[in-house]
Coordinates of C-alpha atoms in Angstrom, one line a residue:
M1 CA -74.7 3.9 -20.7
L2 CA -71.5 5.0 -19.1
A3 CA -70.1 8.4 -19.9
F4 CA -66.4 8.8 -19.8
V5 CA -64.5 12.1 -19.8
T6 CA -61.5 12.2 -22.0
R7 CA -58.9 14.9 -22.4
A8 CA -57.4 14.9 -25.9
M9 CA -55.3 17.7 -27.4
G10 CA -55.9 19.9 -24.4
K11 CA -59.7 20.2 -24.8
Q12 CA -62.3 18.3 -22.8
T13 CA -64.8 16.1 -24.5
V14 CA -67.4 13.7 -23.2
L15 CA -67.6 10.4 -25.1
K16 CA -70.7 8.4 -24.4
G17 CA -70.6 4.6 -25.1
A18 CA -69.0 1.5 -23.8
G19 CA -66.0 3.3 -22.6
L20 CA -63.0 5.0 -24.2
V21 CA -60.9 5.3 -21.2
K22 CA -58.2 7.9 -20.8
P23 CA -56.1 7.9 -17.6
V24 CA -55.0 11.4 -16.7
S25 CA -51.3 12.0 -16.6
V26 CA -49.1 15.0 -16.9
T27 CA -46.4 13.4 -19.0
R28 CA -48.9 11.9 -21.5
I29 CA -48.4 12.5 -25.2
P30 CA -51.9 13.9 -25.9
G31 CA -54.2 11.8 -28.0
R32 CA -51.8 9.0 -29.0
Y33 CA -54.2 6.3 -27.6
L34 CA -57.2 8.0 -29.0
V35 CA -55.7 8.3 -32.5
H36 CA -54.8 4.5 -32.3
Q37 CA -58.4 3.7 -31.2
E38 CA -60.0 5.8 -33.9
G39 CA -58.0 4.0 -36.5
L40 CA -59.5 0.6 -35.7
P41 CA -62.4 -0.8 -37.7
K42 CA -65.9 -1.1 -36.2
L43 CA -67.2 -4.6 -35.3
P44 CA -69.3 -5.8 -38.3
V45 CA -72.8 -7.4 -38.1
P46 CA -72.4 -10.6 -40.0
P47 CA -74.9 -11.4 -42.8
L48 CA -78.1 -13.1 -41.4
R49 CA -78.1 -16.1 -43.8
Q50 CA -74.4 -16.8 -43.1
T51 CA -75.0 -16.9 -39.4
M52 CA -78.1 -19.1 -39.7
G53 CA -76.2 -21.6 -42.0
R54 CA -73.3 -21.7 -39.5
Y55 CA -75.7 -22.1 -36.6
L56 CA -77.2 -25.3 -38.2
A57 CA -73.7 -26.6 -38.9
A58 CA -72.7 -26.0 -35.2
L59 CA -75.8 -27.9 -34.0
Q60 CA -75.2 -31.0 -36.2
P61 CA -72.8 -32.8 -33.9
I62 CA -74.7 -32.1 -30.6
I63 CA -78.4 -32.7 -31.3
S64 CA -80.4 -35.5 -33.0
Q65 CA -81.4 -35.5 -36.6
E66 CA -85.0 -35.1 -35.6
E67 CA -84.3 -32.0 -33.5
L68 CA -82.1 -30.6 -36.3
E69 CA -85.0 -30.9 -38.8
H70 CA -87.3 -29.0 -36.4
T71 CA -84.7 -26.2 -36.0
R72 CA -84.1 -26.1 -39.7
K73 CA -87.8 -25.2 -40.2
L74 CA -87.6 -22.4 -37.5
V75 CA -84.4 -21.0 -39.2
E76 CA -86.2 -20.9 -42.6
E77 CA -89.1 -19.1 -41.1
F78 CA -86.8 -16.7 -39.1
Q79 CA -84.7 -15.7 -42.1
S80 CA -87.5 -15.6 -44.7
P81 CA -87.8 -12.3 -46.7
G82 CA -89.7 -9.7 -44.7
G83 CA -89.6 -12.0 -41.6
V84 CA -88.7 -11.2 -38.0
G85 CA -85.0 -12.1 -38.5
E86 CA -84.6 -9.5 -41.3
R87 CA -86.2 -6.8 -39.1
L88 CA -84.0 -7.6 -36.2
Q89 CA -80.9 -7.7 -38.4
K90 CA -81.8 -4.2 -39.7
G91 CA -82.1 -3.0 -36.1
L92 CA -78.6 -4.4 -35.4
E93 CA -77.1 -2.8 -38.5
R94 CA -78.6 0.6 -37.5
K95 CA -77.1 0.2 -34.0
A96 CA -73.7 -0.6 -35.5
R97 CA -73.8 2.6 -37.6
K98 CA -74.7 4.7 -34.6
T99 CA -72.3 3.3 -31.9
E100 CA -68.6 2.6 -31.6
N101 CA -69.3 -1.1 -31.1
W102 CA -72.8 -2.5 -31.3
L103 CA -72.0 -5.3 -28.9
S104 CA -69.7 -4.1 -26.2
D105 CA -72.1 -2.4 -23.9
W106 CA -74.7 -5.2 -24.2
W107 CA -72.0 -7.7 -23.6
L108 CA -70.7 -5.9 -20.5
Q109 CA -74.2 -5.8 -19.1
T110 CA -75.5 -9.3 -20.0
A111 CA -72.3 -11.3 -19.5
Y112 CA -71.1 -9.5 -16.3
L113 CA -73.1 -6.7 -14.6
E114 CA -76.5 -8.4 -14.8
Y115 CA -75.1 -11.8 -13.9
R116 CA -76.1 -12.5 -10.4
L117 CA -74.1 -15.5 -9.2
P118 CA -71.1 -14.7 -7.0
V119 CA -68.1 -13.4 -8.9
V120 CA -66.0 -16.0 -6.9
V121 CA -65.7 -19.3 -8.8
H122 CA -68.5 -18.4 -11.3
S123 CA -66.9 -15.4 -13.0
S124 CA -63.5 -14.2 -11.7
P125 CA -60.4 -16.1 -13.0
G126 CA -57.3 -16.8 -11.0
V127 CA -53.7 -17.0 -12.1
V128 CA -51.2 -19.4 -10.6
L129 CA -47.6 -18.1 -10.8
P130 CA -44.5 -20.2 -10.2
R131 CA -43.8 -21.0 -6.6
L132 CA -41.5 -18.5 -4.9
Q133 CA -38.5 -19.6 -2.8
F134 CA -39.3 -18.2 0.6
H135 CA -41.1 -19.5 3.7
D136 CA -41.2 -16.5 6.0
R137 CA -42.8 -13.1 6.3
Q138 CA -39.6 -11.2 5.3
G139 CA -39.5 -13.1 2.0
Q140 CA -43.2 -12.6 1.5
M141 CA -43.0 -8.8 2.0
W142 CA -39.8 -8.4 0.0
H143 CA -41.4 -10.1 -2.9
A144 CA -44.7 -8.2 -2.4
A145 CA -42.6 -4.9 -2.5
K146 CA -40.9 -5.9 -5.8
L147 CA -44.3 -7.0 -7.3
I148 CA -45.9 -3.6 -6.3
A149 CA -43.0 -1.7 -7.9
G150 CA -43.3 -3.9 -11.1
V151 CA -47.0 -3.0 -11.4
L152 CA -46.3 0.7 -10.9
D153 CA -43.7 0.4 -13.7
F154 CA -46.4 -1.1 -16.0
K155 CA -48.8 1.6 -14.9
S156 CA -46.3 4.3 -16.0
M157 CA -46.6 2.9 -19.5
I158 CA -50.4 3.1 -19.4
D159 CA -50.3 6.7 -18.0
N160 CA -47.7 7.8 -20.6
E161 CA -49.5 5.9 -23.3
T162 CA -46.2 4.2 -24.2
L163 CA -47.7 0.7 -24.1
P164 CA -46.5 -1.2 -27.2
V165 CA -49.6 -1.7 -29.5
E166 CA -50.3 -5.4 -30.0
F167 CA -50.8 -6.9 -33.4
L168 CA -52.5 -10.1 -34.6
G169 CA -51.9 -11.2 -38.2
G170 CA -50.3 -7.8 -38.9
K171 CA -53.4 -5.9 -37.7
P172 CA -53.3 -3.6 -34.7
L173 CA -55.4 -4.6 -31.7
C174 CA -57.7 -2.5 -29.5
M175 CA -55.7 -1.5 -26.4
N176 CA -58.8 -0.3 -24.5
Q177 CA -58.8 -3.1 -21.9
Y178 CA -55.4 -2.0 -20.6
Y179 CA -56.9 1.3 -19.5
Q180 CA -59.6 -0.5 -17.5
I181 CA -57.7 -2.7 -15.2
L182 CA -56.1 -0.3 -12.8
S183 CA -57.9 2.0 -10.3
S184 CA -61.2 0.3 -11.1
C185 CA -63.7 -1.7 -9.2
R186 CA -67.1 -3.4 -9.5
I187 CA -69.9 -2.0 -7.4
P188 CA -72.8 -4.2 -6.4
G189 CA -76.4 -3.2 -7.1
P190 CA -79.6 -4.8 -6.0
K191 CA -80.4 -6.0 -9.6
R192 CA -77.4 -4.9 -11.7
D193 CA -73.8 -4.0 -10.9
S194 CA -71.7 -1.2 -12.3
V195 CA -67.9 -0.7 -12.8
V196 CA -66.2 2.5 -11.7
N197 CA -62.8 3.5 -13.1
H198 CA -61.0 6.1 -11.0
A199 CA -58.1 6.4 -13.4
L200 CA -60.5 8.9 -15.2
S201 CA -61.0 11.2 -12.3
M202 CA -59.4 14.7 -12.1
K203 CA -57.2 13.4 -9.2
P204 CA -56.3 9.8 -10.1
S205 CA -55.6 7.4 -7.2
S206 CA -52.1 7.3 -5.8
H207 CA -52.6 4.5 -3.3
I208 CA -53.1 0.7 -3.3
T209 CA -54.9 -1.4 -0.7
V210 CA -53.0 -4.0 1.3
V211 CA -54.9 -6.6 3.2
H212 CA -53.4 -8.8 6.0
N213 CA -55.2 -10.8 8.6
F214 CA -58.6 -9.5 7.2
Q215 CA -57.5 -5.9 7.8
F216 CA -57.3 -3.3 5.0
F217 CA -54.7 -0.6 4.7
V218 CA -54.2 2.3 2.4
L219 CA -50.6 2.5 1.2
D220 CA -49.6 5.6 -0.7
V221 CA -47.2 4.4 -3.4
Y222 CA -45.9 7.8 -4.7
N223 CA -43.6 10.3 -3.1
S224 CA -44.6 13.9 -2.8
D225 CA -42.7 14.7 -6.0
G226 CA -44.8 12.1 -7.9
S227 CA -42.1 9.5 -8.2
P228 CA -43.1 5.9 -7.3
L229 CA -41.8 4.5 -4.0
T230 CA -38.7 2.3 -4.4
V231 CA -38.8 -1.4 -3.4
D232 CA -37.0 -0.6 -0.2
Q233 CA -39.5 2.1 0.7
I234 CA -42.5 -0.2 -0.1
Y235 CA -40.9 -3.0 2.0
V236 CA -40.6 -0.6 5.1
Q237 CA -44.3 0.3 4.7
L238 CA -45.4 -3.3 4.4
E239 CA -43.5 -4.1 7.6
K240 CA -45.5 -1.4 9.3
I241 CA -48.7 -2.9 8.0
W242 CA -47.8 -6.4 9.1
N243 CA -46.8 -5.2 12.6
S244 CA -50.0 -3.4 13.1
S245 CA -52.3 -6.2 11.9
L246 CA -50.9 -9.1 13.9
Q247 CA -54.1 -9.9 15.7
T248 CA -56.3 -12.2 13.6
N249 CA -59.6 -11.8 15.6
K250 CA -61.0 -9.1 13.2
E251 CA -64.2 -9.5 11.3
P252 CA -63.4 -10.6 7.7
I253 CA -65.4 -7.7 6.1
G254 CA -64.1 -8.6 2.6
I255 CA -65.9 -11.9 2.7
L256 CA -69.1 -10.0 2.0
T257 CA -67.9 -9.5 -1.6
S258 CA -68.1 -13.3 -2.2
Q259 CA -71.9 -13.3 -1.9
H260 CA -74.6 -13.7 -4.6
R261 CA -74.8 -10.3 -6.2
N262 CA -78.3 -9.4 -5.0
T263 CA -77.5 -10.4 -1.5
W264 CA -74.2 -8.4 -1.5
G265 CA -76.0 -5.5 -3.1
K266 CA -78.4 -5.3 -0.1
A267 CA -75.6 -5.8 2.4
Y268 CA -73.5 -3.2 0.6
N269 CA -76.2 -0.5 1.0
N270 CA -76.5 -1.4 4.6
L271 CA -72.7 -1.3 5.1
I272 CA -72.2 2.1 3.6
K273 CA -75.0 3.8 5.6
D274 CA -72.2 4.3 8.2
K275 CA -69.9 7.2 7.2
T276 CA -66.7 5.5 8.4
N277 CA -67.6 2.3 6.5
K278 CA -68.5 4.3 3.4
E279 CA -65.1 6.1 3.4
S280 CA -63.2 2.8 3.9
V281 CA -65.1 1.1 1.1
R282 CA -64.5 4.1 -1.2
A283 CA -60.7 3.9 -0.4
I284 CA -60.6 0.2 -1.5
Q285 CA -62.6 0.9 -4.7
K286 CA -60.4 3.9 -5.6
S287 CA -57.1 2.1 -5.0
I288 CA -54.9 1.3 -8.0
F289 CA -55.0 -2.4 -7.1
T290 CA -55.1 -4.7 -4.0
V291 CA -52.3 -6.8 -2.5
C292 CA -53.4 -9.7 -0.3
L293 CA -50.7 -10.9 2.2
D294 CA -52.0 -14.4 2.9
A295 CA -51.4 -16.7 5.8
P296 CA -49.8 -20.0 4.8
M297 CA -52.1 -22.8 3.7
P298 CA -51.9 -26.4 5.0
R299 CA -49.0 -28.2 3.4
V300 CA -49.7 -30.6 0.5
S301 CA -47.5 -32.8 -1.7
D302 CA -45.6 -31.3 -4.6
E303 CA -48.0 -33.0 -7.0
L304 CA -51.1 -31.3 -5.4
Y305 CA -49.3 -28.0 -4.8
R306 CA -50.4 -26.2 -7.9
S307 CA -54.0 -27.4 -7.6
R308 CA -54.1 -26.1 -4.0
V309 CA -52.7 -22.7 -5.1
A310 CA -55.3 -22.5 -7.9
T311 CA -58.1 -22.8 -5.2
Q312 CA -56.2 -20.2 -3.2
M313 CA -56.3 -17.8 -6.2
L314 CA -60.0 -18.6 -7.0
H315 CA -61.6 -18.4 -3.5
G316 CA -59.0 -18.1 -0.8
G317 CA -59.6 -21.6 0.8
G318 CA -62.6 -20.7 2.9
S319 CA -63.5 -18.6 5.9
R320 CA -60.9 -20.4 8.1
W321 CA -58.1 -19.5 5.7
N322 CA -57.7 -16.5 3.4
S323 CA -61.2 -15.9 1.9
G324 CA -61.7 -12.9 4.2
N325 CA -58.3 -11.5 3.0
R326 CA -59.9 -10.3 -0.3
W327 CA -62.1 -7.7 -1.8
F328 CA -63.5 -9.8 -4.7
D329 CA -65.0 -6.8 -6.5
K330 CA -61.6 -5.3 -7.0
T331 CA -60.4 -5.6 -10.6
L332 CA -56.9 -6.7 -9.7
Q333 CA -55.8 -8.5 -6.6
F334 CA -52.2 -9.8 -6.3
I335 CA -52.0 -12.7 -3.8
I336 CA -48.7 -13.6 -2.0
G337 CA -48.8 -16.3 0.7
E338 CA -46.3 -16.6 3.5
D339 CA -45.5 -20.1 2.2
G340 CA -44.3 -18.9 -1.2
S341 CA -47.6 -19.3 -3.1
C342 CA -48.1 -16.4 -5.5
G343 CA -50.7 -15.4 -8.1
L344 CA -53.6 -13.1 -8.7
M345 CA -57.3 -13.0 -9.3
Y346 CA -59.2 -10.5 -11.4
E347 CA -62.8 -9.4 -11.6
H348 CA -63.8 -10.2 -15.2
A349 CA -66.1 -7.3 -16.2
P350 CA -63.4 -4.8 -17.4
A351 CA -61.0 -7.1 -19.3
E352 CA -60.2 -10.5 -20.8
G353 CA -57.1 -12.6 -19.9
P354 CA -54.5 -11.4 -22.4
P355 CA -54.1 -7.8 -21.0
I356 CA -53.8 -9.3 -17.5
V357 CA -51.2 -11.8 -18.6
A358 CA -49.2 -9.1 -20.4
L359 CA -49.1 -7.2 -17.1
V360 CA -48.1 -10.5 -15.3
D361 CA -45.3 -11.1 -17.8
H362 CA -44.0 -7.6 -17.2
V363 CA -44.2 -7.8 -13.4
V364 CA -42.5 -11.2 -13.3
E365 CA -39.6 -10.0 -15.4
Y366 CA -39.4 -6.8 -13.3
T367 CA -39.1 -8.8 -10.0
K368 CA -36.2 -10.8 -11.4
K369 CA -34.1 -7.6 -11.9
S370 CA -31.9 -6.7 -9.0
E371 CA -33.0 -3.5 -7.3
T372 CA -30.3 -0.8 -7.8
V373 CA -32.1 2.3 -6.6
R374 CA -31.3 2.9 -3.0
A375 CA -33.5 5.9 -2.1
P376 CA -32.6 8.1 0.8
M377 CA -34.9 6.7 3.5
I378 CA -37.1 9.7 4.2
P379 CA -39.4 8.7 7.0
L380 CA -42.8 7.8 5.4
A381 CA -46.2 8.3 7.0
M382 CA -47.8 5.3 8.6
P383 CA -50.1 3.5 6.1
Q384 CA -53.7 4.3 7.1
K385 CA -55.7 1.4 8.5
L386 CA -59.3 1.3 7.2
R387 CA -61.9 1.2 10.0
F388 CA -65.2 -0.6 9.8
N389 CA -68.1 -0.3 12.3
I390 CA -69.7 -3.7 12.5
T391 CA -73.3 -3.6 13.6
P392 CA -75.2 -6.8 14.6
E393 CA -76.8 -6.8 11.1
I394 CA -73.5 -6.5 9.3
K395 CA -72.1 -9.3 11.6
K396 CA -75.1 -11.5 10.5
D397 CA -74.3 -10.7 6.8
I398 CA -70.7 -11.7 7.4
E399 CA -71.7 -15.0 9.0
K400 CA -74.1 -15.8 6.1
A401 CA -71.3 -15.0 3.6
K402 CA -68.9 -17.3 5.4
Q403 CA -71.4 -20.2 5.3
N404 CA -72.2 -19.7 1.6
L405 CA -68.5 -19.3 0.7
N406 CA -67.5 -22.5 2.5
I407 CA -70.2 -24.4 0.6
M408 CA -68.7 -23.0 -2.7
V409 CA -65.2 -24.0 -1.5
Q410 CA -66.4 -27.6 -0.9
E411 CA -68.1 -27.6 -4.2
L412 CA -65.2 -26.7 -6.4
D413 CA -62.8 -29.4 -7.7
V414 CA -59.7 -28.0 -9.4
K415 CA -56.9 -30.0 -11.0
V416 CA -53.8 -28.2 -12.3
M417 CA -51.8 -30.5 -14.6
V418 CA -48.4 -29.9 -16.2
F419 CA -48.4 -32.0 -19.3
S420 CA -44.7 -32.7 -19.8
H421 CA -44.6 -35.0 -22.8
F422 CA -44.4 -32.2 -25.3
G423 CA -45.3 -28.5 -25.8
K424 CA -46.5 -26.3 -28.6
E425 CA -43.4 -27.2 -30.7
F426 CA -44.7 -30.7 -31.5
P427 CA -47.9 -29.7 -33.2
K428 CA -45.9 -26.9 -35.0
S429 CA -43.5 -29.6 -36.3
Q430 CA -46.5 -31.4 -37.8
K431 CA -47.7 -28.1 -39.4
M432 CA -50.7 -28.0 -37.1
S433 CA -52.0 -25.1 -34.9
P434 CA -51.1 -25.9 -31.2
D435 CA -54.4 -24.4 -30.1
A436 CA -56.4 -26.5 -32.5
F437 CA -54.4 -29.6 -31.6
I438 CA -55.2 -29.1 -27.9
Q439 CA -58.9 -28.4 -28.6
I440 CA -59.3 -31.6 -30.7
A441 CA -57.6 -33.5 -27.9
L442 CA -60.2 -32.1 -25.5
Q443 CA -62.9 -33.3 -27.8
L444 CA -61.4 -36.8 -27.8
A445 CA -61.0 -36.9 -24.0
Y446 CA -64.6 -35.8 -23.5
Y447 CA -65.9 -38.3 -26.1
R448 CA -63.9 -41.2 -24.5
I449 CA -65.6 -40.4 -21.1
Y450 CA -69.1 -39.7 -22.2
S451 CA -69.4 -41.3 -25.7
L452 CA -70.9 -38.1 -27.1
C453 CA -69.9 -34.6 -27.9
C454 CA -71.0 -31.4 -26.2
S455 CA -71.3 -27.7 -26.8
T456 CA -67.7 -26.3 -26.4
Y457 CA -66.8 -22.7 -25.8
E458 CA -63.4 -21.3 -26.6
S459 CA -62.9 -17.6 -26.4
A460 CA -61.8 -15.7 -29.5
S461 CA -60.5 -12.2 -29.3
L462 CA -62.4 -9.5 -31.1
R463 CA -59.7 -6.9 -30.4
M464 CA -59.1 -6.3 -34.1
F465 CA -62.2 -4.1 -33.7
R466 CA -62.7 -1.0 -31.6
L467 CA -63.7 -1.9 -28.0
G468 CA -63.8 -5.6 -29.1
R469 CA -64.1 -8.2 -26.4
T470 CA -64.7 -11.9 -27.3
D471 CA -66.8 -14.2 -29.5
T472 CA -67.0 -18.0 -29.3
I473 CA -65.0 -20.6 -31.2
R474 CA -67.2 -23.7 -31.3
S475 CA -64.6 -26.4 -31.1
C476 CA -67.1 -29.2 -31.4
S477 CA -67.7 -29.6 -35.2
Q478 CA -68.9 -32.3 -37.5
E479 CA -65.2 -32.8 -38.4
S480 CA -64.1 -33.2 -34.8
L481 CA -66.9 -35.7 -34.2
L482 CA -65.8 -37.8 -37.2
F483 CA -62.3 -37.9 -35.9
V484 CA -63.1 -38.8 -32.3
Q485 CA -65.4 -41.6 -33.5
A486 CA -62.7 -43.0 -35.8
M487 CA -59.8 -42.7 -33.3
D488 CA -60.7 -45.7 -31.2
N489 CA -62.2 -47.7 -34.1
A490 CA -59.9 -50.7 -34.7
A491 CA -61.5 -51.1 -38.2
K492 CA -60.0 -47.7 -39.3
Q493 CA -56.5 -47.5 -40.7
N494 CA -54.0 -45.0 -39.2
Q495 CA -53.9 -43.0 -42.4
E496 CA -57.6 -42.4 -42.4
K497 CA -57.5 -41.3 -38.7
V498 CA -54.6 -38.9 -39.6
D499 CA -56.7 -37.5 -42.5
L500 CA -59.7 -37.0 -40.2
L501 CA -57.5 -35.4 -37.5
Q502 CA -56.1 -32.9 -40.1
K503 CA -59.6 -32.1 -41.3
A504 CA -60.7 -31.5 -37.7
I505 CA -57.7 -29.2 -37.1
R506 CA -58.3 -27.3 -40.3
A507 CA -62.0 -26.8 -39.4
H508 CA -61.0 -25.5 -36.0
R509 CA -58.4 -23.2 -37.6
S510 CA -61.0 -21.9 -40.1
Y511 CA -63.6 -21.3 -37.4
T512 CA -61.0 -19.4 -35.3
D513 CA -60.1 -17.1 -38.2
M514 CA -63.8 -16.5 -38.9
A515 CA -64.4 -15.6 -35.2
I516 CA -61.5 -13.1 -34.8
Q517 CA -62.7 -11.4 -38.0
G518 CA -66.1 -10.8 -36.3
Q519 CA -68.0 -13.5 -38.4
A520 CA -68.8 -16.1 -35.7
I521 CA -72.4 -16.9 -34.7
D522 CA -72.7 -16.6 -30.9
R523 CA -72.6 -12.8 -30.4
H524 CA -74.6 -12.2 -33.5
L525 CA -77.4 -14.5 -32.2
L526 CA -77.2 -12.8 -28.8
G527 CA -77.5 -9.4 -30.5
L528 CA -80.6 -10.5 -32.5
K529 CA -82.2 -11.8 -29.3
L530 CA -81.4 -8.6 -27.3
Q531 CA -82.6 -6.5 -30.2
A532 CA -86.0 -8.3 -30.0
I533 CA -86.1 -7.6 -26.2
E534 CA -85.2 -4.0 -26.8
D535 CA -87.9 -3.7 -29.5
L536 CA -90.4 -5.1 -26.9
T537 CA -91.5 -7.7 -29.3
T538 CA -92.0 -11.4 -28.5
I539 CA -88.8 -13.4 -28.4
P540 CA -88.5 -15.3 -31.7
E541 CA -89.2 -19.0 -31.6
I542 CA -85.7 -19.8 -32.7
F543 CA -84.4 -18.6 -29.2
M544 CA -87.1 -20.6 -27.4
D545 CA -86.1 -23.8 -29.2
T546 CA -84.5 -26.7 -27.2
A547 CA -81.6 -26.7 -29.7
Y548 CA -80.7 -23.1 -28.8
A549 CA -80.6 -24.1 -25.1
V550 CA -78.4 -27.1 -25.9
A551 CA -76.1 -24.9 -28.0
S552 CA -75.8 -22.4 -25.2
H553 CA -75.1 -25.0 -22.5
F554 CA -71.4 -25.2 -22.6
N555 CA -70.3 -28.4 -20.8
L556 CA -66.8 -27.5 -21.9
S557 CA -65.9 -23.8 -21.3
T558 CA -62.3 -23.4 -22.4
S559 CA -59.7 -20.7 -23.0
Q560 CA -56.1 -20.6 -24.3
V561 CA -54.3 -17.9 -22.3
P562 CA -50.6 -18.0 -23.5
A563 CA -48.0 -16.3 -21.4
Q564 CA -44.2 -16.0 -21.4
T565 CA -44.3 -16.8 -17.7
D566 CA -44.7 -20.4 -16.7
C567 CA -48.1 -19.8 -15.2
V568 CA -51.7 -21.0 -15.8
M569 CA -55.0 -19.2 -15.5
C570 CA -58.0 -21.1 -13.9
F571 CA -61.7 -20.5 -13.7
G572 CA -64.8 -22.4 -12.7
P573 CA -67.3 -24.2 -14.9
V574 CA -70.1 -22.1 -16.4
V575 CA -72.8 -24.8 -16.0
P576 CA -73.5 -27.2 -13.1
D577 CA -72.5 -30.3 -15.1
G578 CA -69.6 -28.8 -16.9
Y579 CA -65.9 -28.2 -16.9
G580 CA -63.7 -25.1 -17.0
V581 CA -60.5 -25.7 -18.9
C582 CA -57.7 -23.2 -19.3
Y583 CA -54.2 -23.8 -20.8
N584 CA -50.9 -22.1 -21.5
P585 CA -48.9 -23.9 -24.1
M586 CA -45.2 -23.5 -23.4
A587 CA -42.5 -24.7 -25.9
E588 CA -41.8 -28.1 -24.3
H589 CA -44.8 -28.5 -21.9
I590 CA -48.4 -27.4 -21.5
N591 CA -50.0 -26.0 -18.3
F592 CA -53.6 -27.0 -17.8
S593 CA -56.2 -26.2 -15.2
V594 CA -59.4 -28.2 -15.2
S595 CA -62.3 -27.4 -12.8
A596 CA -65.6 -29.2 -12.1
F597 CA -68.3 -29.1 -9.3
N598 CA -68.2 -31.9 -6.7
S599 CA -72.0 -31.8 -6.5
C600 CA -72.2 -33.2 -10.1
A601 CA -71.7 -37.0 -10.0
E602 CA -70.9 -37.0 -13.8
T603 CA -68.0 -34.6 -13.7
N604 CA -64.5 -35.1 -12.2
A605 CA -61.6 -32.7 -12.9
A606 CA -58.9 -35.3 -12.3
R607 CA -60.6 -37.8 -14.6
L608 CA -60.9 -35.3 -17.5
S609 CA -57.2 -34.3 -16.9
H610 CA -56.2 -37.9 -17.1
F611 CA -58.2 -38.5 -20.3
L612 CA -56.8 -35.3 -21.8
E613 CA -53.2 -36.4 -21.1
E614 CA -53.9 -39.7 -22.8
A615 CA -55.6 -38.1 -25.8
L616 CA -52.7 -35.8 -26.4
I617 CA -50.2 -38.7 -26.2
D618 CA -52.4 -40.9 -28.5
M619 CA -52.7 -38.1 -31.1
R620 CA -48.9 -37.6 -31.0
D621 CA -48.3 -41.4 -31.3
L622 CA -50.8 -41.6 -34.2
L623 CA -48.9 -38.9 -36.1
M624 CA -45.5 -40.4 -35.3
Q625 CA -46.5 -43.9 -36.4
T626 CA -48.0 -42.8 -39.7
P627 CA -45.3 -42.4 -42.5
R628 CA -44.6 -38.7 -43.0
S629 CA -44.7 -39.1 -46.8
K630 CA -48.4 -39.6 -46.6
L631 CA -49.0 -36.6 -44.3

């Protein structure tokens, strides 16, 4: 358990739990954030029988009748009066009474900190921002300076607790994740990682890290009077950094952070044995965020440009390109290429996509404003270059990291598609949820390729609850199966297809509502399983069943991350034979990113994108060709 120190109403208290984070700031209105947080309801533990019934319903379209009957018997046994399920349920209910959120710490540990695959590709998402109109270092640094000033402007709202509270369906949302994304960093361990948040310290960080040509610099972004540097001042400092890191023959120390977590954990302990290295690593970890000034990537056609930038944001393109220009454990890294490519990547443990996108929207708007403040140019100290002593052993670790990362780069297939035929306004005009419409189109695309349905994960926000993270919307339902089977069946009338489409969309909508109210099945099932592990009892048979493995194997891992900015988030698949699909529905078009692994012969990102485009058009045409009077 992490213990966080908070200062509320002038007195110091220690809150134990999954992290109520309070940045320290002199101009803060004391306790506003705390009061808001304390007013939020706690995450409920759904009724056991309800979850079991919904679990069987979720299995129906993805396993055989025979397997379903077998699981039905296990479920009956599990939920029988006085049975193991009832005992585990009581344990969860006790935990819910005693903690701020019965799930959040378990989820942080199991989904992120105990997950041992590299954060690159397997966990950390990237965001592709619109291409910038510059092709030289001056443009790159000028934009980087404006971006840094924009993030500092957003940070002042976090520090002063003036961030507007977000609402969903008229209910306020937990704002905790906003307090986790700046001045924080993941730290590798030999078996489990941790996250440190320096915004909580007595003396919060006042610097960012800038990395250029694999060399890291500490850039102080506040003047001695506490005011943030202006864009002009930041630009001058970036010039100094650029000029003192022209040689590219340095060891790419940052590439170590791309390794398998156990491997990096060992290399990390070895790296920080040296005092200089330890201080340099600490400076990166403590920084507010990192800015990566990237070398230009090889040119590609306009059609492939966004897909290329997506790979740039996810892994940096390999050891020959910009992968050494990263510290992948840093929560926030803004990436600006000399060729106008722009975006960011974030380490997923502290936050979900929406707070990141809110920050992005703010920064993009900020960079559009013309800079009016012309500060008197007081000479600023040279940014401090971080030194690393590279022993033969560290050199060997770097070489191994390069090899493994280059394999990952070859492995990942990413396709970014701008679907231009219509945007979210079309489903709305049909009185259909745009998200549900896109999810059903994904089901149709997948079914047309594979002639079957698969477990599909769509993230649902639990931020209506204190410290809420996510649960799963299971987009593959019996209703979606009936629609996708009917869609290409010539014997079916259009009206029947439309009816089935509407039912599938309603089913998705209803599952979404259930999930955001804390009544979905996935986190509850995980909680029951972890409760059994915590009680040191044998794992119940229901979790050893093939059906549970099939249900947990998400061939489609998806997320809607809407933004005002014309951007798209991207992430890797979560299983070797799966896809990662993220989308941002704009008014008149939809931005999609689709990822797959090249080592799997059955998956292909471009093919799924193509089928998805066709599915969306076919669904629109079906609705347009069916007389409205019958809709």
